[in-house]
mmCIF file of C-alpha atoms and ligand atoms in Angstrom:
data_model
loop_
_atom_site.group_PDB
_atom_site.id
_atom_site.type_symbol
_atom_site.label_atom_id
_atom_site.label_comp_id
_atom_site.label_asym_id
_atom_site.label_seq_id
_atom_site.Cartn_x
_atom_site.Cartn_y
_atom_site.Cartn_z
ATOM 1 C CA UNK A 221 239.704 39.378 -225.253
ATOM 2 C CA UNK A 222 242.872 37.735 -225.368
ATOM 3 C CA UNK A 223 244.716 38.770 -228.200
ATOM 4 C CA UNK A 224 246.566 35.465 -228.330
ATOM 5 C CA UNK A 225 243.684 33.562 -229.082
ATOM 6 C CA UNK A 226 245.591 30.018 -230.573
ATOM 7 C CA UNK A 227 243.079 29.316 -233.936
ATOM 8 C CA UNK A 228 243.462 26.839 -236.467
ATOM 9 C CA UNK A 229 244.491 29.385 -238.988
ATOM 10 C CA UNK A 230 247.571 30.642 -237.157
ATOM 11 C CA UNK A 231 248.012 26.997 -236.269
ATOM 12 C CA UNK A 232 248.912 26.388 -239.441
ATOM 13 C CA UNK A 233 245.658 23.625 -240.026
ATOM 14 C CA UNK A 234 242.957 24.060 -241.921
ATOM 15 C CA UNK A 235 239.732 22.654 -240.453
ATOM 16 C CA UNK A 236 237.575 20.841 -242.873
ATOM 17 C CA UNK A 237 234.185 22.295 -243.180
ATOM 18 C CA UNK A 238 232.115 19.260 -243.918
ATOM 19 C CA UNK A 239 233.843 16.858 -241.411
ATOM 20 C CA UNK A 240 235.771 19.147 -239.002
ATOM 21 C CA UNK A 241 238.681 17.188 -239.412
ATOM 22 C CA UNK A 242 241.574 19.096 -238.863
ATOM 23 C CA UNK A 243 244.517 19.089 -241.687
ATOM 24 C CA UNK A 244 248.127 20.177 -241.860
ATOM 25 C CA UNK A 245 248.900 22.718 -244.445
ATOM 26 C CA UNK A 246 251.883 21.210 -245.384
ATOM 27 C CA UNK A 247 252.541 20.783 -248.364
ATOM 28 C CA UNK A 248 252.711 24.549 -248.934
ATOM 29 C CA UNK A 249 250.069 26.239 -250.440
ATOM 30 C CA UNK A 250 250.686 27.637 -253.964
ATOM 31 C CA UNK A 251 248.359 29.202 -255.561
ATOM 32 C CA UNK A 252 246.767 27.096 -257.701
ATOM 33 C CA UNK A 253 247.154 24.081 -256.101
ATOM 34 C CA UNK A 254 244.241 22.599 -253.739
ATOM 35 C CA UNK A 255 244.806 20.354 -250.805
ATOM 36 C CA UNK A 256 241.366 17.594 -249.377
ATOM 37 C CA UNK A 257 240.560 16.204 -246.463
ATOM 38 C CA UNK A 258 242.033 13.419 -245.330
ATOM 39 C CA UNK A 259 239.315 12.003 -243.774
ATOM 40 C CA UNK A 260 236.072 13.346 -246.399
ATOM 41 C CA UNK A 261 238.018 14.451 -249.340
ATOM 42 C CA UNK A 262 236.475 17.882 -249.390
ATOM 43 C CA UNK A 263 238.919 20.665 -250.915
ATOM 44 C CA UNK A 264 240.162 22.625 -247.965
ATOM 45 C CA UNK A 265 240.333 26.275 -247.157
ATOM 46 C CA UNK A 266 241.692 28.181 -244.363
ATOM 47 C CA UNK A 267 238.934 30.688 -245.329
ATOM 48 C CA UNK A 268 235.817 30.534 -247.877
ATOM 49 C CA UNK A 269 237.521 31.565 -251.495
ATOM 50 C CA UNK A 270 236.320 34.832 -252.352
ATOM 51 C CA UNK A 271 233.653 34.588 -249.389
ATOM 52 C CA UNK A 272 233.097 38.481 -248.871
ATOM 53 C CA UNK A 273 233.084 39.518 -252.894
ATOM 54 C CA UNK A 274 230.454 36.020 -253.743
ATOM 55 C CA UNK A 275 228.373 37.110 -250.771
ATOM 56 C CA UNK A 276 228.437 40.834 -251.833
ATOM 57 C CA UNK A 277 227.511 39.459 -255.158
ATOM 58 C CA UNK A 278 224.463 37.118 -254.376
ATOM 59 C CA UNK A 279 223.334 39.737 -251.836
ATOM 60 C CA UNK A 280 223.032 42.791 -254.365
ATOM 61 C CA UNK A 281 221.336 40.704 -256.979
ATOM 62 C CA UNK A 282 219.675 39.809 -253.967
ATOM 63 C CA UNK A 283 218.297 42.999 -253.202
ATOM 64 C CA UNK A 284 217.841 43.919 -256.950
ATOM 65 C CA UNK A 285 214.915 41.123 -257.133
ATOM 66 C CA UNK A 286 213.307 42.245 -254.114
ATOM 67 C CA UNK A 287 211.603 44.985 -255.714
ATOM 68 C CA UNK A 288 209.981 42.923 -258.443
ATOM 69 C CA UNK A 289 208.759 40.401 -256.440
ATOM 70 C CA UNK A 290 207.216 42.900 -254.061
ATOM 71 C CA UNK A 291 205.671 44.895 -257.289
ATOM 72 C CA UNK A 292 204.668 41.990 -259.580
ATOM 73 C CA UNK A 293 201.750 39.465 -257.961
ATOM 74 C CA UNK A 294 203.351 36.422 -256.946
ATOM 75 C CA UNK A 295 199.734 34.967 -258.074
ATOM 76 C CA UNK A 296 196.787 35.899 -260.263
ATOM 77 C CA UNK A 297 193.008 34.518 -258.996
ATOM 78 C CA UNK A 298 190.695 34.523 -262.353
ATOM 79 C CA UNK A 299 187.332 34.103 -261.799
ATOM 80 C CA UNK A 300 185.065 34.375 -264.927
ATOM 81 C CA UNK A 301 187.430 35.625 -267.275
ATOM 82 C CA UNK A 302 188.425 38.582 -264.693
ATOM 83 C CA UNK A 303 192.032 38.684 -262.893
ATOM 84 C CA UNK A 304 193.149 39.500 -259.435
ATOM 85 C CA UNK A 305 196.489 40.137 -259.022
ATOM 86 C CA UNK A 306 198.279 39.198 -255.352
ATOM 87 C CA UNK A 307 201.526 40.289 -254.482
ATOM 88 C CA UNK A 308 203.318 39.358 -250.994
ATOM 89 C CA UNK A 309 201.465 42.235 -249.331
ATOM 90 C CA UNK A 310 198.085 42.202 -251.350
ATOM 91 C CA UNK A 311 198.762 38.032 -249.573
ATOM 92 C CA UNK A 312 198.620 39.679 -246.111
ATOM 93 C CA UNK A 313 196.396 41.746 -246.052
ATOM 94 C CA UNK A 314 193.713 39.779 -247.071
ATOM 95 C CA UNK A 315 194.201 37.314 -244.423
ATOM 96 C CA UNK A 316 193.681 40.084 -242.284
ATOM 97 C CA UNK A 317 190.845 41.145 -242.955
ATOM 98 C CA UNK A 318 189.657 37.622 -243.165
ATOM 99 C CA UNK A 319 190.430 37.670 -239.415
ATOM 100 C CA UNK A 320 193.023 35.107 -239.985
ATOM 101 C CA UNK A 321 195.509 36.810 -237.912
ATOM 102 C CA UNK A 322 197.908 34.054 -236.823
ATOM 103 C CA UNK A 323 198.367 33.256 -239.917
ATOM 104 C CA UNK A 324 198.801 36.690 -241.501
ATOM 105 C CA UNK A 325 201.586 37.246 -238.567
ATOM 106 C CA UNK A 326 202.665 34.055 -239.557
ATOM 107 C CA UNK A 327 202.933 34.711 -243.288
ATOM 108 C CA UNK A 328 203.974 38.482 -242.764
ATOM 109 C CA UNK A 329 207.062 36.871 -240.262
ATOM 110 C CA UNK A 330 208.293 34.395 -243.647
ATOM 111 C CA UNK A 331 207.649 36.704 -246.075
ATOM 112 C CA UNK A 332 208.253 40.122 -245.155
ATOM 113 C CA UNK A 333 210.330 40.524 -242.302
ATOM 114 C CA UNK A 334 213.009 37.403 -242.323
ATOM 115 C CA UNK A 335 214.225 38.400 -246.139
ATOM 116 C CA UNK A 336 214.478 42.378 -244.828
ATOM 117 C CA UNK A 337 215.803 41.286 -241.690
ATOM 118 C CA UNK A 338 218.066 38.750 -243.773
ATOM 119 C CA UNK A 339 219.083 40.918 -246.488
ATOM 120 C CA UNK A 340 220.469 43.468 -243.591
ATOM 121 C CA UNK A 341 222.006 41.440 -241.260
ATOM 122 C CA UNK A 342 224.064 39.805 -244.657
ATOM 123 C CA UNK A 343 225.392 43.122 -245.338
ATOM 124 C CA UNK A 344 225.806 44.418 -241.920
ATOM 125 C CA UNK A 345 227.747 41.259 -241.342
ATOM 126 C CA UNK A 346 229.961 42.798 -244.498
ATOM 127 C CA UNK A 347 230.270 46.085 -244.024
ATOM 128 C CA UNK A 348 231.477 45.186 -240.626
ATOM 129 C CA UNK A 349 234.473 43.237 -241.764
ATOM 130 C CA UNK A 350 235.418 45.197 -243.927
ATOM 131 C CA UNK A 351 235.912 48.147 -241.360
ATOM 132 C CA UNK A 352 237.594 45.796 -239.446
ATOM 133 C CA UNK A 353 235.145 46.660 -236.883
ATOM 134 C CA UNK A 354 236.021 44.647 -233.079
ATOM 135 C CA UNK A 355 232.412 45.753 -231.830
ATOM 136 C CA UNK A 356 230.355 42.773 -230.049
ATOM 137 C CA UNK A 357 232.281 39.370 -231.980
ATOM 138 C CA UNK A 358 229.874 37.194 -229.984
ATOM 139 C CA UNK A 359 227.106 38.382 -231.146
ATOM 140 C CA UNK A 360 227.935 39.261 -234.679
ATOM 141 C CA UNK A 361 228.657 35.352 -234.814
ATOM 142 C CA UNK A 362 225.366 34.622 -233.393
ATOM 143 C CA UNK A 363 223.508 37.056 -235.062
ATOM 144 C CA UNK A 364 225.221 34.989 -238.436
ATOM 145 C CA UNK A 365 223.912 31.565 -237.201
ATOM 146 C CA UNK A 366 220.307 33.228 -236.546
ATOM 147 C CA UNK A 367 220.605 34.136 -240.549
ATOM 148 C CA UNK A 368 221.838 31.182 -242.161
ATOM 149 C CA UNK A 369 219.193 29.243 -240.209
ATOM 150 C CA UNK A 370 215.813 31.372 -240.345
ATOM 151 C CA UNK A 371 216.110 31.632 -244.267
ATOM 152 C CA UNK A 372 214.824 28.833 -245.275
ATOM 153 C CA UNK A 373 210.994 29.433 -243.851
ATOM 154 C CA UNK A 374 210.532 32.347 -246.261
ATOM 155 C CA UNK A 375 209.515 29.701 -248.478
ATOM 156 C CA UNK A 376 205.947 29.275 -247.135
ATOM 157 C CA UNK A 377 204.343 31.396 -249.928
ATOM 158 C CA UNK A 378 206.051 29.656 -253.173
ATOM 159 C CA UNK A 379 204.493 26.431 -251.624
ATOM 160 C CA UNK A 380 201.401 28.069 -250.769
ATOM 161 C CA UNK A 381 201.042 29.333 -254.501
ATOM 162 C CA UNK A 382 201.886 25.668 -255.459
ATOM 163 C CA UNK A 383 199.388 24.104 -253.660
ATOM 164 C CA UNK A 384 196.412 27.245 -254.524
ATOM 165 C CA UNK A 385 197.602 26.076 -258.293
ATOM 166 C CA UNK A 386 197.246 22.444 -257.945
ATOM 167 C CA UNK A 387 193.282 22.749 -256.275
ATOM 168 C CA UNK A 388 192.162 25.965 -257.900
ATOM 169 C CA UNK A 389 191.830 25.135 -261.859
ATOM 170 C CA UNK A 390 187.755 24.902 -262.067
ATOM 171 C CA UNK A 391 188.555 26.357 -265.762
ATOM 172 C CA UNK A 392 185.792 29.681 -265.772
ATOM 173 C CA UNK A 393 184.326 29.633 -262.152
ATOM 174 C CA UNK A 394 188.518 29.625 -260.632
ATOM 175 C CA UNK A 395 191.856 29.302 -261.677
ATOM 176 C CA UNK A 396 194.963 30.680 -259.506
ATOM 177 C CA UNK A 397 197.646 31.611 -261.995
ATOM 178 C CA UNK A 398 201.602 31.697 -260.449
ATOM 179 C CA UNK A 399 202.515 35.515 -261.031
ATOM 180 C CA UNK A 400 206.338 36.193 -261.968
ATOM 181 C CA UNK A 401 206.677 38.153 -258.654
ATOM 182 C CA UNK A 402 207.081 34.402 -256.993
ATOM 183 C CA UNK A 403 209.810 33.518 -259.532
ATOM 184 C CA UNK A 404 211.801 36.501 -258.190
ATOM 185 C CA UNK A 405 210.754 36.147 -254.527
ATOM 186 C CA UNK A 406 211.484 32.397 -254.783
ATOM 187 C CA UNK A 407 214.999 33.846 -255.861
ATOM 188 C CA UNK A 408 215.570 36.245 -253.385
ATOM 189 C CA UNK A 409 215.086 33.433 -250.975
ATOM 190 C CA UNK A 410 217.830 31.020 -252.755
ATOM 191 C CA UNK A 411 220.178 33.715 -253.519
ATOM 192 C CA UNK A 412 219.565 35.031 -249.448
ATOM 193 C CA UNK A 413 220.869 31.283 -248.310
ATOM 194 C CA UNK A 414 223.429 31.045 -251.286
ATOM 195 C CA UNK A 415 224.931 34.406 -249.770
ATOM 196 C CA UNK A 416 224.540 33.575 -246.439
ATOM 197 C CA UNK A 417 226.314 30.112 -246.938
ATOM 198 C CA UNK A 418 228.904 31.740 -248.627
ATOM 199 C CA UNK A 419 229.749 34.110 -245.559
ATOM 200 C CA UNK A 420 232.736 33.140 -243.221
ATOM 201 C CA UNK A 421 232.025 34.366 -239.909
ATOM 202 C CA UNK A 422 235.692 33.028 -238.976
ATOM 203 C CA UNK A 423 236.175 36.893 -240.706
ATOM 204 C CA UNK A 424 234.385 38.275 -238.217
ATOM 205 C CA UNK A 425 237.298 36.692 -235.413
ATOM 206 C CA UNK A 426 239.986 37.192 -237.683
ATOM 207 C CA UNK A 427 240.399 40.851 -237.179
ATOM 208 C CA UNK A 428 241.720 39.958 -233.422
ATOM 209 C CA UNK A 429 244.187 38.680 -234.971
ATOM 210 C CA UNK A 430 245.747 41.362 -237.006
ATOM 211 C CA UNK A 431 244.837 44.175 -234.179
ATOM 212 C CA UNK A 432 248.135 41.656 -232.047
ATOM 213 C CA UNK A 433 249.731 41.933 -234.977
ATOM 214 C CA UNK A 434 249.977 45.914 -234.800
ATOM 215 C CA UNK B 51 252.162 10.939 -234.530
ATOM 216 C CA UNK B 52 250.715 14.333 -236.119
ATOM 217 C CA UNK B 53 247.492 12.956 -237.072
ATOM 218 C CA UNK B 54 246.621 11.558 -233.351
ATOM 219 C CA UNK B 55 247.136 14.993 -232.149
ATOM 220 C CA UNK B 56 245.121 16.373 -235.108
ATOM 221 C CA UNK B 57 242.459 14.129 -234.135
ATOM 222 C CA UNK B 58 242.410 15.488 -230.644
ATOM 223 C CA UNK B 59 241.966 19.329 -231.545
ATOM 224 C CA UNK B 60 239.067 21.302 -233.146
ATOM 225 C CA UNK B 61 238.293 24.435 -234.381
ATOM 226 C CA UNK B 62 235.206 26.054 -234.008
ATOM 227 C CA UNK B 63 233.885 26.052 -237.595
ATOM 228 C CA UNK B 64 232.557 29.844 -236.470
ATOM 229 C CA UNK B 65 235.528 31.615 -235.454
ATOM 230 C CA UNK B 66 238.329 28.739 -235.869
ATOM 231 C CA UNK B 67 239.250 28.788 -232.442
ATOM 232 C CA UNK B 68 241.328 25.649 -230.929
ATOM 233 C CA UNK B 69 239.961 23.747 -228.466
ATOM 234 C CA UNK B 70 241.067 20.402 -226.773
ATOM 235 C CA UNK B 71 238.733 17.531 -227.949
ATOM 236 C CA UNK B 72 237.613 16.040 -224.347
ATOM 237 C CA UNK B 73 235.194 13.094 -223.668
ATOM 238 C CA UNK B 74 231.294 13.581 -223.173
ATOM 239 C CA UNK B 75 228.420 11.873 -221.416
ATOM 240 C CA UNK B 76 225.488 11.352 -223.389
ATOM 241 C CA UNK B 77 223.296 13.723 -224.060
ATOM 242 C CA UNK B 78 226.429 16.175 -223.528
ATOM 243 C CA UNK B 79 227.215 18.661 -226.009
ATOM 244 C CA UNK B 80 230.452 20.901 -226.189
ATOM 245 C CA UNK B 81 230.214 24.767 -227.140
ATOM 246 C CA UNK B 82 233.086 27.409 -228.480
ATOM 247 C CA UNK B 83 234.918 29.101 -225.202
ATOM 248 C CA UNK B 84 234.843 32.188 -227.598
ATOM 249 C CA UNK B 85 231.798 32.341 -229.862
ATOM 250 C CA UNK B 86 229.294 29.949 -228.190
ATOM 251 C CA UNK B 87 229.165 27.624 -231.326
ATOM 252 C CA UNK B 88 228.425 23.989 -230.509
ATOM 253 C CA UNK B 89 231.842 22.464 -231.293
ATOM 254 C CA UNK B 90 230.735 18.469 -230.777
ATOM 255 C CA UNK B 91 228.141 16.298 -229.043
ATOM 256 C CA UNK B 92 227.791 13.239 -228.080
ATOM 257 C CA UNK B 93 224.197 11.299 -228.900
ATOM 258 C CA UNK B 94 223.660 7.659 -227.316
ATOM 259 C CA UNK B 95 222.660 5.087 -229.191
ATOM 260 C CA UNK B 96 223.462 7.654 -232.310
ATOM 261 C CA UNK B 97 223.012 4.707 -235.204
ATOM 262 C CA UNK B 98 220.560 2.767 -234.104
ATOM 263 C CA UNK B 99 218.044 5.675 -233.888
ATOM 264 C CA UNK B 100 218.538 7.233 -236.859
ATOM 265 C CA UNK B 101 218.298 4.323 -238.718
ATOM 266 C CA UNK B 102 215.294 3.416 -237.586
ATOM 267 C CA UNK B 103 213.296 7.065 -238.128
ATOM 268 C CA UNK B 104 215.389 7.550 -241.789
ATOM 269 C CA UNK B 105 213.514 3.527 -242.587
ATOM 270 C CA UNK B 106 210.152 5.122 -240.727
ATOM 271 C CA UNK B 107 210.362 8.667 -242.752
ATOM 272 C CA UNK B 108 211.432 5.894 -246.019
ATOM 273 C CA UNK B 109 207.763 4.493 -245.962
ATOM 274 C CA UNK B 110 206.409 7.337 -244.976
ATOM 275 C CA UNK B 111 207.330 9.675 -247.662
ATOM 276 C CA UNK B 112 205.970 7.222 -249.902
ATOM 277 C CA UNK B 113 202.760 7.540 -248.410
ATOM 278 C CA UNK B 114 202.745 11.083 -248.553
ATOM 279 C CA UNK B 115 203.019 11.472 -252.223
ATOM 280 C CA UNK B 116 201.167 8.093 -253.239
ATOM 281 C CA UNK B 117 197.528 9.252 -251.651
ATOM 282 C CA UNK B 118 195.803 13.046 -252.011
ATOM 283 C CA UNK B 119 196.540 15.555 -249.066
ATOM 284 C CA UNK B 120 193.509 17.849 -249.974
ATOM 285 C CA UNK B 121 190.187 17.591 -251.931
ATOM 286 C CA UNK B 122 188.446 20.729 -253.232
ATOM 287 C CA UNK B 123 185.077 20.759 -253.661
ATOM 288 C CA UNK B 124 183.142 23.730 -255.290
ATOM 289 C CA UNK B 125 179.704 23.918 -256.717
ATOM 290 C CA UNK B 126 179.531 19.855 -257.496
ATOM 291 C CA UNK B 127 183.175 19.944 -258.746
ATOM 292 C CA UNK B 128 185.550 17.942 -257.172
ATOM 293 C CA UNK B 129 189.629 18.350 -257.269
ATOM 294 C CA UNK B 130 192.117 16.175 -255.296
ATOM 295 C CA UNK B 131 196.255 17.344 -254.422
ATOM 296 C CA UNK B 132 199.100 15.136 -254.608
ATOM 297 C CA UNK B 133 201.888 16.942 -253.429
ATOM 298 C CA UNK B 134 203.335 16.661 -256.559
ATOM 299 C CA UNK B 135 200.224 18.615 -258.610
ATOM 300 C CA UNK B 136 201.429 21.204 -258.016
ATOM 301 C CA UNK B 137 205.175 20.628 -259.672
ATOM 302 C CA UNK B 138 202.843 19.967 -262.644
ATOM 303 C CA UNK B 139 200.175 22.216 -262.455
ATOM 304 C CA UNK B 140 203.458 25.455 -262.453
ATOM 305 C CA UNK B 141 205.039 23.564 -265.079
ATOM 306 C CA UNK B 142 201.991 23.878 -267.211
ATOM 307 C CA UNK B 143 201.840 27.302 -266.685
ATOM 308 C CA UNK B 144 205.158 27.741 -268.101
ATOM 309 C CA UNK B 145 206.713 28.750 -264.455
ATOM 310 C CA UNK B 146 209.074 25.403 -265.165
ATOM 311 C CA UNK B 147 211.741 27.847 -262.398
ATOM 312 C CA UNK B 148 209.487 27.633 -259.714
ATOM 313 C CA UNK B 149 208.292 23.491 -260.547
ATOM 314 C CA UNK B 150 211.709 22.599 -260.444
ATOM 315 C CA UNK B 151 212.321 24.723 -256.966
ATOM 316 C CA UNK B 152 209.035 22.642 -255.403
ATOM 317 C CA UNK B 153 210.107 20.029 -256.778
ATOM 318 C CA UNK B 154 213.830 19.917 -255.257
ATOM 319 C CA UNK B 155 213.261 21.243 -252.135
ATOM 320 C CA UNK B 156 209.826 20.068 -251.410
ATOM 321 C CA UNK B 157 209.886 16.742 -252.699
ATOM 322 C CA UNK B 158 212.890 15.811 -254.199
ATOM 323 C CA UNK B 159 216.243 16.861 -251.639
ATOM 324 C CA UNK B 160 213.959 15.109 -248.670
ATOM 325 C CA UNK B 161 213.855 11.404 -250.324
ATOM 326 C CA UNK B 162 217.492 11.589 -251.501
ATOM 327 C CA UNK B 163 218.457 12.683 -247.874
ATOM 328 C CA UNK B 164 216.678 9.499 -246.811
ATOM 329 C CA UNK B 165 218.253 7.332 -249.291
ATOM 330 C CA UNK B 166 221.853 8.801 -248.257
ATOM 331 C CA UNK B 167 221.370 8.055 -245.032
ATOM 332 C CA UNK B 168 220.299 4.730 -245.489
ATOM 333 C CA UNK B 169 222.933 3.855 -247.853
ATOM 334 C CA UNK B 170 225.412 5.038 -245.735
ATOM 335 C CA UNK B 171 224.026 3.934 -242.091
ATOM 336 C CA UNK B 172 222.811 0.172 -243.080
ATOM 337 C CA UNK B 173 226.157 -1.530 -244.234
ATOM 338 C CA UNK B 174 227.763 0.862 -241.433
ATOM 339 C CA UNK B 175 225.531 -1.138 -239.013
ATOM 340 C CA UNK B 176 226.477 -3.949 -240.217
ATOM 341 C CA UNK B 177 230.668 -3.316 -239.968
ATOM 342 C CA UNK B 178 230.826 -1.998 -243.460
ATOM 343 C CA UNK B 179 231.241 0.824 -246.120
ATOM 344 C CA UNK B 180 229.025 1.008 -248.815
ATOM 345 C CA UNK B 181 230.593 1.997 -252.135
ATOM 346 C CA UNK B 182 231.310 5.693 -252.116
ATOM 347 C CA UNK B 183 230.150 6.330 -248.766
ATOM 348 C CA UNK B 184 232.183 8.791 -248.501
ATOM 349 C CA UNK B 185 231.109 11.460 -250.915
ATOM 350 C CA UNK B 186 227.147 10.276 -250.679
ATOM 351 C CA UNK B 187 227.383 11.343 -247.042
ATOM 352 C CA UNK B 188 229.555 14.692 -247.985
ATOM 353 C CA UNK B 189 225.836 14.925 -250.746
ATOM 354 C CA UNK B 190 223.926 14.377 -248.110
ATOM 355 C CA UNK B 191 225.154 17.069 -244.990
ATOM 356 C CA UNK B 192 225.327 19.161 -247.885
ATOM 357 C CA UNK B 193 221.367 18.815 -248.953
ATOM 358 C CA UNK B 194 220.494 19.380 -245.203
ATOM 359 C CA UNK B 195 219.663 22.653 -245.575
ATOM 360 C CA UNK B 196 217.883 22.342 -248.693
ATOM 361 C CA UNK B 197 215.106 19.680 -248.342
ATOM 362 C CA UNK B 198 212.720 21.941 -246.688
ATOM 363 C CA UNK B 199 209.444 19.795 -246.039
ATOM 364 C CA UNK B 200 208.639 21.800 -242.617
ATOM 365 C CA UNK B 201 207.961 24.945 -244.994
ATOM 366 C CA UNK B 202 206.166 23.164 -247.058
ATOM 367 C CA UNK B 203 203.245 21.845 -244.370
ATOM 368 C CA UNK B 204 203.325 25.864 -243.200
ATOM 369 C CA UNK B 205 202.790 26.395 -247.051
ATOM 370 C CA UNK B 206 200.165 24.003 -246.969
ATOM 371 C CA UNK B 207 197.745 25.276 -243.654
ATOM 372 C CA UNK B 208 198.362 28.925 -245.276
ATOM 373 C CA UNK B 209 196.442 27.408 -248.411
ATOM 374 C CA UNK B 210 193.718 25.701 -246.476
ATOM 375 C CA UNK B 211 193.007 28.957 -244.541
ATOM 376 C CA UNK B 212 193.146 31.025 -247.621
ATOM 377 C CA UNK B 213 190.184 27.969 -249.352
ATOM 378 C CA UNK B 214 188.392 27.120 -246.154
ATOM 379 C CA UNK B 215 185.991 29.986 -246.371
ATOM 380 C CA UNK B 216 184.495 30.086 -249.934
ATOM 381 C CA UNK B 217 185.486 26.097 -250.484
ATOM 382 C CA UNK B 218 184.566 22.616 -249.121
ATOM 383 C CA UNK B 219 188.248 21.273 -248.251
ATOM 384 C CA UNK B 220 188.543 17.853 -247.484
ATOM 385 C CA UNK B 221 192.129 16.942 -245.707
ATOM 386 C CA UNK B 222 193.015 13.255 -247.141
ATOM 387 C CA UNK B 223 195.484 10.737 -244.984
ATOM 388 C CA UNK B 224 198.488 11.970 -246.882
ATOM 389 C CA UNK B 225 198.883 14.976 -245.038
ATOM 390 C CA UNK B 226 198.678 12.765 -241.559
ATOM 391 C CA UNK B 227 201.677 10.640 -243.322
ATOM 392 C CA UNK B 228 203.242 14.351 -244.627
ATOM 393 C CA UNK B 229 203.457 15.499 -240.723
ATOM 394 C CA UNK B 230 204.326 11.848 -239.336
ATOM 395 C CA UNK B 231 207.674 12.114 -241.843
ATOM 396 C CA UNK B 232 208.249 15.671 -241.017
ATOM 397 C CA UNK B 233 208.273 14.269 -237.308
ATOM 398 C CA UNK B 234 210.255 11.347 -238.016
ATOM 399 C CA UNK B 235 212.827 13.427 -240.080
ATOM 400 C CA UNK B 236 213.523 15.826 -237.310
ATOM 401 C CA UNK B 237 214.341 13.512 -235.249
ATOM 402 C CA UNK B 238 216.491 11.345 -237.432
ATOM 403 C CA UNK B 239 218.158 15.043 -237.206
ATOM 404 C CA UNK B 240 218.062 15.430 -233.733
ATOM 405 C CA UNK B 241 219.890 12.155 -233.135
ATOM 406 C CA UNK B 242 222.376 12.302 -236.293
ATOM 407 C CA UNK B 243 226.274 11.469 -234.865
ATOM 408 C CA UNK B 244 227.383 13.066 -238.021
ATOM 409 C CA UNK B 245 230.594 13.750 -236.267
ATOM 410 C CA UNK B 246 230.797 10.080 -234.942
ATOM 411 C CA UNK B 247 229.634 8.872 -238.621
ATOM 412 C CA UNK B 248 232.657 10.406 -240.218
ATOM 413 C CA UNK B 249 234.801 8.293 -237.419
ATOM 414 C CA UNK B 250 233.633 5.262 -238.206
ATOM 415 C CA UNK B 251 232.988 5.885 -242.151
ATOM 416 C CA UNK B 252 237.436 6.448 -241.891
ATOM 417 C CA UNK B 253 237.852 3.521 -239.800
ATOM 418 C CA UNK B 254 235.622 1.307 -241.547
HETATM 419 ZN ZN1 ZN C 531 236.712 16.475 -244.267
HETATM 420 ZN ZN1 ZN C 532 234.067 29.404 -232.159
#
C-alpha cells in the first residue's frame, strides 16, 4: 500500500457527503463555523463529526435493547381468552415445525443472523479503527458497505406483526397483538442503521496517513 | 479556475482517495482503485427512464394502498386488510411507536420519495428547476435507505405462510400493484443518476 496516497483530506479538500462535489476548505475552519457545499448546500466535514462516539453510543444502546427484544414476546396470539406469546426465536421454531423451511430460514436470517452480525461487525470496525489496525483495510471497507446495506432486511418481523394484527382480529376466536419485544426489536434495527450511518469508513484508511508521518 | 480543477476530481466516499474523473461509456462505472467502492456511473437516458418509472410507481402506490391486499376467512368471518390497516391496528393496541414506524418506512417514505423525484425531475425534463429543488433532492437522497417496501413484501409473505394453514387467505388485487410498485421503484433507483441530476440542478 502506497503511503503517499493523495486523499481529499491531505489536499485540504472537503468531499460533500451528499453530492460528492469537492470543495476547498478555505476560509480556514474555526471550531464553531461550518462550511457548506457549493453545489447542494449540505454541511461539509472532512470526517463525520464524532463518528466513533456516536456509533458506539448507538451500538451500545442497540446491544442493551437486543436482550429484551429476544426475551419479551414480539406478539401474542389470544384464542378463547388464552394468550400464547411468541418470541423471535419461537416464531422461527413454529415455522420449522410447520415444515416451512425456506421461510424459516429467511426469518432466521433476517431476524437473528443479520442483527447479531451487524452488531458484531460495527463493534469490530470501531475497535479496529481505535487500535489503529492496518490489517485488511480493503476487506474492512467492504464489510462496512455490507453492514450498511443489509440492516433494513431485519424489519421483516415488524411488518409481519403489523399484517397479522390487521388480519387476525376475530375477538374471542383469535386475536393477534403486538408485544413489547417487537418495540425493542424495531429499536435495535433502527439504532444499528443509525450506528452504521454514523461510522465513517474513511477512518479505516486514515491509519495509513498516520503511519507515513512516523 | 480552482472550481474547474475540483470538478475534474472526485474523492472516494469510502476511503477519501482522490481520483481524476474520466468520461465513461454508457453503462460503465468507475470504482475506487484503493477500496473498490463505486465512484460514479454513466447511465444511459437516465432522466427519461427514471421519470417514466417513477410515474408508474406513483399510480401503483395509489392502487396498492386503496384496495385490500389480503382477505382472511375463518369460520364464516371475513377480514380484509389494506396496507395501512396494520398501522391502525397497532395504534389501537397502544403500540403507537410501531404504528408510526410501519407507516413511515412502509408507506409514507416511499410516497414522499416518489413525490420528491417527480417534483425535481419533471421540471428538469423541461429545462427548469423547481422551487427549492436542491433541498428536496437532498431529502430524497436521505430517504433512500428508509423506504422499505421490498422488506414489507417479505413480511406479507411470512404472514401469509403463518396463516395459510388454519384459515382461508385470499390475495387481493393490491398485492399485484404492490409487487409492480417494488419492481418499478427498484428499476427507477437503478436508472437514477444522482451525479448528473446534481449537475443539472446546478446549471439550470
Ligand atoms: Zn454537496
Ligand atoms: Zn475508496
